[in-house]
Coordinates of C-alpha atoms in Angstrom, one line a residue:
Chain A
M67 CA 64.9 -13.0 -40.2
P68 CA 65.0 -10.3 -37.7
K69 CA 63.0 -11.0 -34.6
P70 CA 60.2 -8.5 -34.1
E71 CA 60.9 -6.2 -31.3
H72 CA 59.3 -7.5 -28.1
Y73 CA 56.6 -5.1 -27.5
V74 CA 55.5 -4.3 -23.9
A75 CA 52.3 -2.3 -23.7
P76 CA 52.4 0.6 -21.3
F77 CA 50.6 -0.2 -18.1
D78 CA 47.9 2.2 -18.9
E79 CA 47.4 1.2 -22.5
N80 CA 44.5 3.4 -23.3
E81 CA 45.1 5.9 -20.5
M82 CA 41.9 4.9 -18.9
A83 CA 43.3 4.4 -15.4
E84 CA 42.0 7.8 -14.4
V85 CA 38.5 6.4 -15.2
D86 CA 38.9 3.1 -13.5
K87 CA 40.6 4.4 -10.4
V88 CA 38.7 4.1 -7.1
K89 CA 38.4 7.6 -5.8
L90 CA 39.2 7.2 -2.2
N91 CA 38.6 10.7 -1.1
E92 CA 35.1 10.7 -2.6
K93 CA 32.2 9.5 -0.4
P94 CA 31.0 6.0 -1.6
S95 CA 27.7 6.2 -3.3
N96 CA 24.7 4.5 -1.8
L97 CA 21.0 4.2 -2.2
W98 CA 20.2 7.1 0.1
S99 CA 22.8 9.6 -1.2
D100 CA 21.7 8.7 -4.8
A101 CA 18.1 9.2 -3.8
W102 CA 18.9 12.5 -2.2
R103 CA 20.8 13.7 -5.3
S104 CA 17.9 12.9 -7.6
L105 CA 15.4 14.5 -5.2
R106 CA 17.3 17.7 -5.0
R107 CA 16.9 18.2 -8.8
R108 CA 13.1 18.1 -8.6
P109 CA 11.4 21.5 -8.1
L110 CA 8.2 19.7 -7.0
F111 CA 10.2 18.3 -4.1
Y112 CA 10.9 21.7 -2.7
V113 CA 7.3 22.8 -3.2
S114 CA 5.9 19.9 -1.3
L115 CA 8.6 19.9 1.4
V116 CA 8.0 23.6 2.1
T117 CA 4.2 23.0 2.3
V118 CA 4.8 20.2 4.7
L119 CA 7.1 22.3 6.9
I120 CA 4.6 25.1 7.0
I121 CA 1.8 22.7 8.1
V122 CA 4.1 21.2 10.7
L123 CA 5.0 24.7 12.0
M124 CA 1.3 25.5 12.1
A125 CA 0.6 22.4 14.1
L126 CA 3.4 23.1 16.6
F127 CA 3.1 26.9 17.0
P128 CA -0.3 28.0 15.8
T129 CA 0.2 31.4 17.5
L130 CA 2.9 32.2 14.9
F131 CA 0.2 32.3 12.3
T132 CA -2.7 33.9 14.1
S133 CA -3.2 35.9 17.2
V134 CA -7.0 35.5 17.1
S135 CA -8.4 32.9 19.4
P136 CA -10.3 30.2 17.5
T137 CA -12.8 29.5 20.3
D138 CA -13.1 32.7 22.5
N139 CA -14.7 35.9 21.3
C140 CA -17.0 34.0 19.0
Q141 CA -19.9 36.5 18.4
L142 CA -23.1 35.1 17.1
A143 CA -23.6 38.5 15.5
N144 CA -20.8 37.6 13.1
S145 CA -22.4 34.2 12.2
N146 CA -21.4 33.2 8.7
G147 CA -20.0 36.7 8.1
G148 CA -17.7 37.5 5.2
P149 CA -14.1 38.5 5.5
T150 CA -13.4 41.7 7.4
E151 CA -10.3 43.5 8.6
G152 CA -8.2 41.0 10.7
H153 CA -10.5 38.1 9.7
P154 CA -9.4 37.3 6.2
M155 CA -11.6 34.2 5.8
G156 CA -14.7 35.3 7.5
F157 CA -16.7 33.7 10.3
T158 CA -18.2 30.3 11.0
R159 CA -21.9 29.7 11.8
Q160 CA -21.0 30.1 15.5
G161 CA -19.3 33.4 14.7
C162 CA -15.7 32.1 15.2
D163 CA -12.8 33.2 13.0
V164 CA -12.4 30.7 10.1
Y165 CA -8.7 31.4 9.6
A166 CA -7.9 30.9 13.3
R167 CA -9.8 27.6 13.4
V168 CA -8.1 26.3 10.3
V169 CA -4.7 27.1 11.7
W170 CA -5.4 25.5 15.0
G171 CA -7.0 22.5 13.3
A172 CA -3.7 21.5 11.6
R173 CA -2.5 20.1 14.9
T174 CA -5.3 17.5 15.2
S175 CA -5.1 16.3 11.6
L176 CA -1.4 16.0 11.7
A177 CA -1.4 14.3 15.2
V178 CA -4.0 11.7 14.1
G179 CA -2.2 11.2 10.7
L180 CA 1.2 10.6 12.3
L181 CA 0.0 8.4 15.1
A182 CA -2.1 6.2 12.9
T183 CA 0.7 5.9 10.4
A184 CA 3.1 5.0 13.2
I185 CA 0.8 2.4 14.6
S186 CA 0.2 0.8 11.3
G187 CA 3.9 1.0 10.6
V188 CA 4.9 -0.8 13.8
V189 CA 2.3 -3.5 13.5
G190 CA 2.9 -4.0 9.8
V191 CA 6.7 -4.2 10.2
I192 CA 6.5 -6.7 13.0
M193 CA 4.0 -8.9 11.2
G194 CA 5.6 -8.7 7.8
A195 CA 9.1 -9.2 9.1
L196 CA 8.3 -12.3 11.2
A197 CA 6.2 -13.8 8.4
G198 CA 8.8 -13.3 5.7
F199 CA 11.9 -14.2 7.7
Y200 CA 10.7 -17.2 9.7
G201 CA 8.4 -18.7 7.0
G202 CA 6.7 -22.0 7.8
W203 CA 3.8 -22.0 10.2
V204 CA 4.6 -18.5 11.5
D205 CA 4.2 -17.2 7.9
S206 CA 0.9 -19.2 7.4
V207 CA -0.7 -17.9 10.6
L208 CA 0.4 -14.2 10.2
S209 CA -0.4 -14.1 6.5
R210 CA -3.9 -15.5 7.0
L211 CA -4.4 -12.9 9.8
G212 CA -3.2 -10.3 7.4
D213 CA -5.7 -11.5 4.8
I214 CA -8.5 -11.0 7.3
F215 CA -7.5 -7.4 8.0
F216 CA -6.8 -6.8 4.3
S217 CA -10.4 -7.8 3.5
I218 CA -12.0 -5.2 5.7
P219 CA -12.1 -1.7 4.2
Y220 CA -10.5 0.2 7.0
I221 CA -12.9 3.1 7.0
L222 CA -15.8 0.6 7.7
A223 CA -13.8 -1.1 10.4
A224 CA -12.9 2.3 12.0
V225 CA -16.6 3.3 11.8
V226 CA -17.5 0.2 13.9
V227 CA -14.7 0.7 16.4
M228 CA -15.5 4.3 16.9
S229 CA -19.3 3.6 17.2
V230 CA -18.5 1.1 20.0
L231 CA -16.0 3.5 21.6
A232 CA -18.5 6.4 21.5
D233 CA -17.6 7.4 25.1
Y234 CA -13.9 7.3 24.6
R235 CA -13.4 9.3 21.4
S236 CA -10.0 11.0 21.3
V237 CA -7.0 11.5 19.1
W238 CA -5.5 8.2 20.5
T239 CA -8.6 6.0 20.0
L240 CA -9.1 7.4 16.5
A241 CA -5.5 6.8 15.6
F242 CA -5.8 3.2 16.9
A243 CA -9.0 2.6 14.9
I244 CA -7.4 3.8 11.7
G245 CA -3.9 2.4 12.2
G246 CA -5.0 -0.9 13.7
F247 CA -6.7 -1.8 10.4
A248 CA -4.4 -0.3 7.9
W249 CA -1.3 -2.4 8.5
A250 CA -2.1 -5.4 6.3
S251 CA -0.9 -4.0 2.9
L252 CA 2.4 -2.9 4.6
A253 CA 2.9 -6.3 6.1
R254 CA 2.4 -7.9 2.6
I255 CA 4.9 -5.5 1.0
L256 CA 7.6 -6.1 3.6
R257 CA 7.1 -9.8 3.6
S258 CA 7.7 -10.2 -0.1
E259 CA 10.7 -7.8 0.1
I260 CA 12.2 -9.9 3.0
L261 CA 11.6 -13.1 1.0
R262 CA 13.8 -11.5 -1.7
V263 CA 16.5 -10.3 0.6
K264 CA 16.9 -13.2 3.0
S265 CA 18.5 -15.5 0.4
G266 CA 21.5 -13.2 0.1
D267 CA 24.9 -14.4 1.1
F268 CA 25.3 -11.7 3.7
V269 CA 22.4 -13.3 5.7
M270 CA 24.1 -16.7 5.6
A271 CA 27.4 -15.1 6.6
S272 CA 25.8 -13.4 9.5
I273 CA 24.3 -16.6 10.8
A274 CA 27.5 -18.5 10.2
T275 CA 29.4 -16.0 12.3
G276 CA 27.2 -17.0 15.2
R277 CA 24.6 -14.3 15.3
T278 CA 21.1 -15.6 16.3
R279 CA 18.5 -15.6 13.6
F280 CA 16.5 -12.8 15.3
S281 CA 19.6 -10.6 15.6
T282 CA 20.3 -11.2 12.0
L283 CA 16.8 -10.2 11.1
V284 CA 17.0 -7.0 13.0
S285 CA 20.5 -5.9 12.1
H286 CA 21.0 -7.1 8.6
V287 CA 17.7 -8.2 6.9
L288 CA 15.4 -5.4 8.0
P289 CA 17.8 -2.5 7.1
N290 CA 18.1 -4.0 3.6
S291 CA 14.4 -4.3 3.0
I292 CA 13.1 -1.1 4.7
T293 CA 13.0 1.1 1.5
P294 CA 9.5 0.1 0.3
V295 CA 8.2 0.5 3.9
I296 CA 9.4 4.1 4.0
V297 CA 7.8 4.8 0.6
Y298 CA 4.5 3.2 1.7
L299 CA 4.4 5.0 5.0
T300 CA 5.0 8.4 3.4
L301 CA 2.2 7.8 1.0
S302 CA -0.2 6.4 3.6
L303 CA 0.2 9.5 5.9
G304 CA -2.0 11.4 3.5
G305 CA -4.5 8.6 3.5
A306 CA -4.6 8.6 7.3
I307 CA -5.3 12.4 7.4
V308 CA -8.1 11.9 5.0
A309 CA -9.5 9.0 7.1
E310 CA -9.5 11.2 10.2
A311 CA -11.4 14.0 8.3
T312 CA -13.8 11.5 6.8
L313 CA -14.6 9.9 10.2
S314 CA -15.0 13.2 11.9
F315 CA -17.2 14.3 9.0
L316 CA -19.4 11.3 9.5
G317 CA -19.6 12.2 13.2
V318 CA -17.8 9.1 14.5
G319 CA -14.3 10.7 14.6
L320 CA -13.3 13.3 17.2
P321 CA -15.8 14.9 19.5
T322 CA -17.2 18.1 18.0
T323 CA -15.5 20.1 20.8
V324 CA -12.1 19.2 19.2
M325 CA -10.9 21.5 16.5
S326 CA -10.1 19.6 13.3
W327 CA -10.6 20.2 9.6
G328 CA -13.0 17.3 9.4
N329 CA -15.2 18.6 12.2
D330 CA -15.2 22.1 10.7
I331 CA -16.2 20.9 7.3
S332 CA -18.9 18.7 8.9
A333 CA -20.2 21.7 10.8
A334 CA -20.1 24.0 7.8
Q335 CA -22.2 21.6 5.5
T336 CA -25.5 23.0 6.9
S337 CA -24.4 26.5 5.6
L338 CA -23.3 25.3 2.2
R339 CA -25.8 27.4 0.4
T340 CA -25.4 30.6 2.4
A341 CA -21.8 30.6 3.3
P342 CA -19.8 28.1 1.1
M343 CA -16.5 29.6 2.0
T344 CA -16.7 28.4 5.6
L345 CA -16.6 24.9 4.1
I346 CA -14.2 25.6 1.3
W347 CA -11.4 27.1 3.4
P348 CA -10.8 24.1 5.7
S349 CA -11.3 21.8 2.6
I350 CA -8.5 23.7 0.8
F351 CA -6.1 23.3 3.8
L352 CA -7.0 19.6 4.1
T353 CA -6.5 18.9 0.4
V354 CA -3.2 20.9 0.1
T355 CA -1.8 19.0 3.1
V356 CA -2.7 15.6 1.7
L357 CA -1.5 16.6 -1.7
A358 CA 1.9 17.7 -0.3
F359 CA 2.3 14.4 1.6
I360 CA 1.3 12.3 -1.4
T361 CA 3.5 14.2 -3.8
L362 CA 6.4 13.8 -1.4
G363 CA 5.8 10.1 -1.2
E364 CA 5.7 9.7 -5.0
L365 CA 8.9 11.7 -5.4
V366 CA 10.6 9.6 -2.7
R367 CA 9.5 6.4 -4.4
D368 CA 10.8 7.6 -7.7
A369 CA 14.1 8.5 -6.1
L370 CA 14.5 5.2 -4.2
D371 CA 13.3 2.9 -6.9
P372 CA 15.6 3.4 -10.0
K373 CA 13.7 0.7 -11.9
A374 CA 10.5 2.7 -11.7
R375 CA 12.4 5.7 -12.8
A376 CA 13.6 3.9 -15.9
R377 CA 10.1 2.6 -16.6
G378 CA 8.4 5.9 -16.0
Chain B
M203 CA -8.6 -23.3 -14.2
L204 CA -11.0 -25.4 -12.0
M205 CA -8.1 -26.1 -9.6
Y206 CA -7.5 -22.4 -9.3
V207 CA -11.1 -21.6 -8.7
V208 CA -11.3 -24.3 -5.9
R209 CA -8.1 -23.1 -4.3
R210 CA -9.2 -19.5 -4.4
L211 CA -12.6 -20.4 -2.8
L212 CA -10.9 -22.5 -0.1
Q213 CA -8.6 -19.5 0.7
A214 CA -11.7 -17.4 1.2
V215 CA -13.2 -19.6 4.0
P216 CA -10.8 -18.5 6.8
V217 CA -11.2 -14.9 5.6
V218 CA -15.0 -15.0 5.8
I219 CA -14.8 -16.5 9.3
G220 CA -12.1 -14.2 10.4
T221 CA -13.7 -11.0 9.2
T222 CA -17.1 -11.7 10.8
F223 CA -15.4 -12.9 14.0
L224 CA -13.3 -9.8 14.1
I225 CA -16.2 -7.4 13.8
Y226 CA -18.3 -9.4 16.2
F227 CA -15.4 -9.5 18.7
M228 CA -14.9 -5.8 18.4
V229 CA -18.5 -5.1 19.3
F230 CA -19.3 -7.7 21.8
A231 CA -16.0 -8.6 23.6
M232 CA -15.3 -5.1 24.7
P233 CA -15.6 -4.5 28.4
G234 CA -18.9 -3.1 29.5
D235 CA -22.4 -3.6 28.1
P236 CA -22.1 -3.8 24.3
I237 CA -25.8 -2.8 23.7
L238 CA -25.5 0.4 25.8
A239 CA -22.2 1.2 24.2
M240 CA -23.8 1.0 20.7
F241 CA -26.3 3.6 21.7
G242 CA -23.7 6.1 22.8
D243 CA -25.2 8.9 24.9
K244 CA -28.8 7.6 24.3
T245 CA -30.5 5.0 26.4
P246 CA -32.5 2.3 24.6
N247 CA -35.9 1.4 26.1
Q248 CA -36.3 -2.0 27.7
A249 CA -38.1 -3.6 24.8
T250 CA -35.3 -2.6 22.3
Y251 CA -32.7 -3.7 24.8
D252 CA -34.3 -7.1 25.2
A253 CA -34.8 -7.6 21.5
L254 CA -31.2 -6.8 20.8
A255 CA -30.0 -9.0 23.6
A256 CA -32.0 -11.9 22.1
Q257 CA -30.9 -11.1 18.5
Y258 CA -27.2 -11.2 19.6
H259 CA -27.8 -14.1 22.1
L260 CA -26.1 -12.2 24.8
D261 CA -27.0 -14.8 27.5
Q262 CA -24.7 -17.4 25.9
P263 CA -20.9 -17.7 26.3
F264 CA -19.0 -15.6 23.7
L265 CA -18.1 -18.4 21.2
V266 CA -21.7 -19.8 21.2
Q267 CA -23.0 -16.2 20.7
Y268 CA -20.7 -15.9 17.6
G269 CA -21.8 -19.3 16.3
L270 CA -25.5 -18.5 16.6
Y271 CA -24.9 -15.1 15.0
M272 CA -23.2 -16.7 12.0
K273 CA -26.1 -19.1 11.7
D274 CA -28.5 -16.2 11.6
L275 CA -26.3 -14.4 9.1
F276 CA -26.2 -17.2 6.6
S277 CA -29.9 -18.0 7.0
G278 CA -30.6 -14.5 5.9
N279 CA -31.8 -13.2 9.3
L280 CA -29.8 -9.9 9.5
G281 CA -31.7 -8.2 12.3
T282 CA -33.8 -5.1 12.1
T283 CA -33.1 -1.4 11.7
F284 CA -34.3 1.2 14.3
S285 CA -37.4 1.9 12.2
G286 CA -38.4 -1.7 12.4
Q287 CA -37.6 -2.8 8.9
S288 CA -35.5 -6.0 8.5
V289 CA -32.0 -5.3 7.3
G290 CA -32.5 -7.9 4.5
E291 CA -35.5 -5.9 3.1
V292 CA -33.6 -2.6 3.3
L293 CA -30.7 -4.2 1.4
A294 CA -33.1 -5.6 -1.3
R295 CA -34.6 -2.1 -1.8
T296 CA -31.3 -0.1 -1.8
F297 CA -29.0 -2.4 -3.6
P298 CA -30.3 -1.9 -7.1
V299 CA -29.8 1.9 -6.8
T300 CA -26.2 1.4 -5.6
L301 CA -25.6 -1.1 -8.4
K302 CA -26.8 1.5 -11.0
L303 CA -24.7 4.3 -9.5
A304 CA -21.7 2.1 -9.3
A305 CA -22.1 1.0 -12.9
M306 CA -22.4 4.6 -14.1
A307 CA -19.4 5.7 -12.1
I308 CA -17.2 2.8 -13.3
A309 CA -18.1 3.2 -16.9
L310 CA -17.0 6.8 -16.7
E311 CA -13.9 6.0 -14.6
F312 CA -12.9 3.3 -17.1
S313 CA -13.3 5.5 -20.1
L314 CA -11.4 8.4 -18.5
A315 CA -8.6 6.0 -17.4
V316 CA -8.2 4.3 -20.7
V317 CA -8.3 7.5 -22.9
L318 CA -6.1 9.7 -20.6
G319 CA -3.8 6.9 -19.7
L320 CA -3.3 5.9 -23.4
F321 CA -2.4 9.4 -24.5
A322 CA -0.2 10.0 -21.5
G323 CA 1.7 6.8 -22.2
L324 CA 2.1 7.6 -25.9
R325 CA 3.3 11.1 -25.0
K326 CA 5.5 10.1 -22.1
G327 CA 7.3 13.1 -20.5
K328 CA 5.4 15.6 -22.7
L329 CA 3.0 18.3 -21.5
F330 CA -0.1 16.2 -21.7
D331 CA 1.6 13.5 -19.6
N332 CA 2.6 16.0 -16.9
V333 CA -0.8 17.7 -16.9
T334 CA -2.7 14.5 -16.4
L335 CA -0.2 13.4 -13.7
V336 CA -0.9 16.6 -11.7
I337 CA -4.6 16.4 -12.2
G338 CA -4.5 12.7 -11.1
L339 CA -2.5 13.5 -8.0
V340 CA -4.9 16.3 -7.0
M341 CA -7.9 14.0 -7.5
L342 CA -6.2 11.4 -5.4
S343 CA -5.7 13.9 -2.6
V344 CA -9.1 15.6 -2.5
P345 CA -11.1 13.8 0.1
I346 CA -14.3 12.5 -1.4
F347 CA -16.6 14.6 0.8
V348 CA -14.8 17.7 -0.2
L349 CA -15.1 16.8 -3.9
G350 CA -18.8 16.0 -3.3
F351 CA -19.5 19.3 -1.6
L352 CA -17.7 21.3 -4.2
A353 CA -19.6 19.6 -7.0
Q354 CA -22.8 20.1 -5.2
Y355 CA -22.2 23.8 -4.5
F356 CA -20.8 24.8 -7.9
V357 CA -22.4 22.5 -10.4
A358 CA -25.7 22.0 -8.8
I359 CA -26.5 25.0 -6.6
K360 CA -24.6 27.8 -8.3
W361 CA -24.7 26.8 -12.0
G362 CA -27.9 24.7 -11.7
W363 CA -26.7 22.0 -14.1
A364 CA -27.9 19.2 -11.9
S365 CA -30.1 18.6 -9.0
P366 CA -28.2 19.0 -5.7
T367 CA -29.8 15.9 -4.2
V368 CA -31.0 12.7 -5.9
G369 CA -34.0 11.7 -3.7
S370 CA -36.4 9.1 -5.0
D371 CA -35.8 9.8 -8.8
T372 CA -32.9 7.5 -9.6
S373 CA -32.8 8.0 -13.4
I374 CA -29.4 8.4 -15.1
S375 CA -30.1 12.1 -15.8
N376 CA -30.7 12.7 -12.1
M377 CA -27.8 10.7 -10.8
W378 CA -25.0 11.8 -13.1
L379 CA -23.4 14.3 -10.7
P380 CA -22.6 11.7 -7.9
A381 CA -21.4 9.3 -10.6
V382 CA -19.0 11.9 -11.9
V383 CA -17.8 12.6 -8.4
L384 CA -17.1 8.9 -7.8
A385 CA -15.4 8.5 -11.1
L386 CA -13.1 11.5 -10.5
S387 CA -12.2 10.2 -7.1
L388 CA -11.2 6.8 -8.5
F389 CA -9.8 7.2 -12.0
T390 CA -6.2 8.1 -11.0
T391 CA -4.9 4.6 -10.1
S392 CA -6.4 3.1 -13.2
M393 CA -5.1 5.9 -15.4
R394 CA -1.6 5.5 -14.1
L395 CA -1.8 1.7 -14.5
M396 CA -2.9 2.3 -18.1
R397 CA -0.1 4.7 -18.7
G398 CA 2.5 2.4 -17.3
T399 CA 1.4 -0.6 -19.3
V400 CA 1.1 1.4 -22.5
I401 CA 4.8 2.5 -22.1
D402 CA 5.8 -1.1 -21.4
T403 CA 3.8 -2.6 -24.3
R404 CA 5.1 0.0 -26.8
S405 CA 8.7 -1.2 -26.2
R406 CA 7.7 -4.9 -26.9
D407 CA 9.1 -6.8 -29.9
F408 CA 5.6 -7.5 -31.3
V409 CA 4.9 -3.8 -31.6
R410 CA 8.2 -3.2 -33.3
T411 CA 7.4 -6.0 -35.7
A412 CA 4.0 -4.5 -36.4
Y413 CA 5.7 -1.2 -37.3
A414 CA 8.4 -3.0 -39.2
K415 CA 6.0 -4.8 -41.5
G416 CA 4.6 -1.4 -42.4
L417 CA 1.5 -1.0 -40.4
P418 CA 0.5 2.6 -39.8
G419 CA 0.3 3.9 -36.2
R420 CA -3.5 4.3 -36.4
R421 CA -3.6 0.5 -36.6
V422 CA -0.8 -0.5 -34.3
I423 CA -1.9 1.7 -31.4
P424 CA -5.5 0.5 -31.1
V425 CA -5.0 -3.1 -32.2
H426 CA -1.6 -4.0 -30.8
V427 CA -0.9 -1.5 -28.0
L428 CA -4.3 -0.7 -26.6
R429 CA -5.7 -4.2 -26.5
N430 CA -2.6 -5.7 -24.9
S431 CA -2.5 -2.9 -22.2
L432 CA -6.1 -3.3 -21.0
I433 CA -5.8 -6.2 -18.5
P434 CA -4.5 -4.3 -15.4
V435 CA -7.0 -1.5 -16.0
V436 CA -9.9 -3.9 -16.4
T437 CA -9.1 -5.7 -13.2
N438 CA -8.5 -2.5 -11.3
S439 CA -11.8 -1.0 -12.4
A440 CA -13.5 -4.3 -11.5
A441 CA -12.0 -4.0 -8.0
N442 CA -13.2 -0.3 -7.8
F443 CA -16.6 -1.6 -8.8
G444 CA -16.5 -3.9 -5.8
V445 CA -15.6 -0.9 -3.6
L446 CA -18.6 1.1 -4.9
M447 CA -21.1 -1.8 -4.7
V448 CA -20.5 -2.1 -1.0
G449 CA -21.5 1.4 -0.9
A450 CA -20.1 4.8 -1.7
T451 CA -21.1 5.8 1.9
V452 CA -20.1 9.4 1.9
T453 CA -21.1 10.3 -1.7
E454 CA -24.4 8.6 -1.4
G455 CA -24.9 10.5 1.9
I456 CA -24.1 13.9 0.5
F457 CA -26.3 13.6 -2.6
N458 CA -29.0 11.6 -0.8
V459 CA -28.9 8.7 -3.2
P460 CA -31.2 6.1 -1.8
G461 CA -28.6 3.3 -1.9
V462 CA -26.8 0.9 0.5
G463 CA -24.1 3.5 1.4
N464 CA -26.7 6.2 2.2
T465 CA -28.5 3.8 4.6
L466 CA -25.2 3.2 6.4
Y467 CA -24.5 6.9 6.4
Q468 CA -27.8 7.8 7.9
A469 CA -27.4 5.1 10.6
I470 CA -23.9 6.4 11.4
I471 CA -24.9 10.0 11.8
R472 CA -27.9 9.1 13.8
G473 CA -25.7 6.9 16.0
E474 CA -27.7 3.7 15.4
G475 CA -25.0 1.3 16.4
P476 CA -26.8 -2.0 15.8
T477 CA -27.8 -1.1 12.3
V478 CA -24.2 0.1 11.6
V479 CA -22.8 -3.3 12.8
S480 CA -25.2 -5.4 10.7
F481 CA -24.6 -3.3 7.6
V482 CA -20.9 -3.3 7.9
T483 CA -20.9 -7.1 8.4
V484 CA -22.9 -7.6 5.2
M485 CA -20.8 -5.2 3.3
V486 CA -17.5 -6.8 4.4
L487 CA -18.9 -10.2 3.3
A488 CA -19.9 -8.7 -0.1
Y489 CA -16.5 -7.1 -0.4
V490 CA -14.8 -10.5 0.2
V491 CA -17.0 -12.2 -2.4
I492 CA -16.4 -9.4 -5.0
N493 CA -12.6 -9.7 -4.4
I494 CA -12.8 -13.4 -5.2
L495 CA -14.7 -12.6 -8.4
V496 CA -12.1 -10.0 -9.4
D497 CA -9.3 -12.5 -8.9
L498 CA -11.1 -15.1 -11.0
L499 CA -11.7 -12.4 -13.7
Y500 CA -8.0 -11.7 -13.6
A501 CA -7.2 -15.4 -14.1
V502 CA -9.6 -15.6 -17.0
L503 CA -8.0 -12.5 -18.7
D504 CA -4.4 -13.4 -18.0
P505 CA -3.7 -17.1 -18.0
R506 CA -0.2 -16.5 -16.5
I507 CA -1.9 -15.8 -13.1
R508 CA -3.2 -19.3 -12.7
Y509 CA 0.2 -20.8 -12.6
A510 CA 1.7 -18.2 -10.3

């Protein structure tokens, strides 16, 4: 009986090596580059990004957009006047140019929004990170503290703070009043994310190699649980801008001498029947800005959270 | 279930103490004279000043002040407004109006969320889904006072379909516009919850089984998909109801609805600090209580929560 020929399969039996090969000259894929690639395909991303950039430019260099002064040359003769040559949006009750005021108001809204978000971000990250990573009594104390701040609607809290600080109303105090009460949800989100991350082997490895627990938290655990924080902060920027406008509208936000969309809308409400456009223009700018930030936040969340993408 | 209720109530105790203490601390532990600070650029007359100093026990050390304040709060002595009415009486008069407005708004918000969310979920990725997504985002972004003013100007003043302010006539036909404004400002979150759960429920095995045994879509969708997708929307709408009950401050202010929120709104714009503080304290307490009720409702509707 002839022995069957000993068959030796070729190394690349199905010629799949090309598929399996690790491509060394290609950049390794990671969460951020994946997210960027998926963002680049969404037309809405460009629309909201360009809107945000225009608003930021407007805040930094208002003179690029208008050469008319928003406060000087206000003629009462023009009070509530309609659009004329060089004044495309008409005049306010005080006879100031609506377009110029709207352009200059972007700075205030953006400043309060960014500051308040930064404050709530810093407080929320510190509280959430310590509570989640150290556990035990640290967690109990910080989480109960978070529950308290979580139970106060932050507009109401800011109303109280700003009523008490009536003599010290400024962009800074307003940002503290908003941000100081808005951090609790962020702390909760980060805490649960850290609880998930901290059982990973790389955390134990880091401690085993002699890093202190705090240094492990800062250099390994936090970077791996920061994604939901970024998503939350992008989304809450829009909320902070709305909060500024609402408080200014209620008269407990910025002093009326400060130009802001909230103040302008508040001042225009008495002329709602006679000159509605003086109210509608700043409202449109406010809404479009908030919409751009919220859309950007939603898209970033979709891009960073592949599970949500699959569900959606 | 009883254990869950007890545990949830016990958790609320530190929150109630903490929130009231925090508000009290913000107002009375700030440097300077808290009563003068509450009046802003106005100066209270001596009688008002003394009455407030007595009401807030300012001659005592801080912690004793807070203790006495809490005792007053829980025995129903909430202080008086600037016009001399007791806060308790004002609340009793304004609360039913707020309750009615909140019920109208939530009924509308819930129906909008369920209907739009169901169809968006069933037509995932299609035109209807995208249109409702964009409308929802816009409604989420429009600040409530902008929405209120636009509705007031166009619907009430320009087209004359509703009265621009509500005033003392709080019938449904007179209050529908503020209710619609509130519903529009709130429905997005509920709608997207509904859409998400509908998509999730539709891929479950029991739905496939229902189709496999030959049931038509017109039975599977309402009986199997809709009913099993309602829990998150019901609880979210209940939470929204809580938010509205403690006062839709801005909306009630714009439409002059004689409710709790409007009273706070008037006190804020007139700079009546003490009234603002007592109202905010009562509202925060109400908010805490409503949140407990919402959690209990969630536990009743979804037994899995109790064991979490």
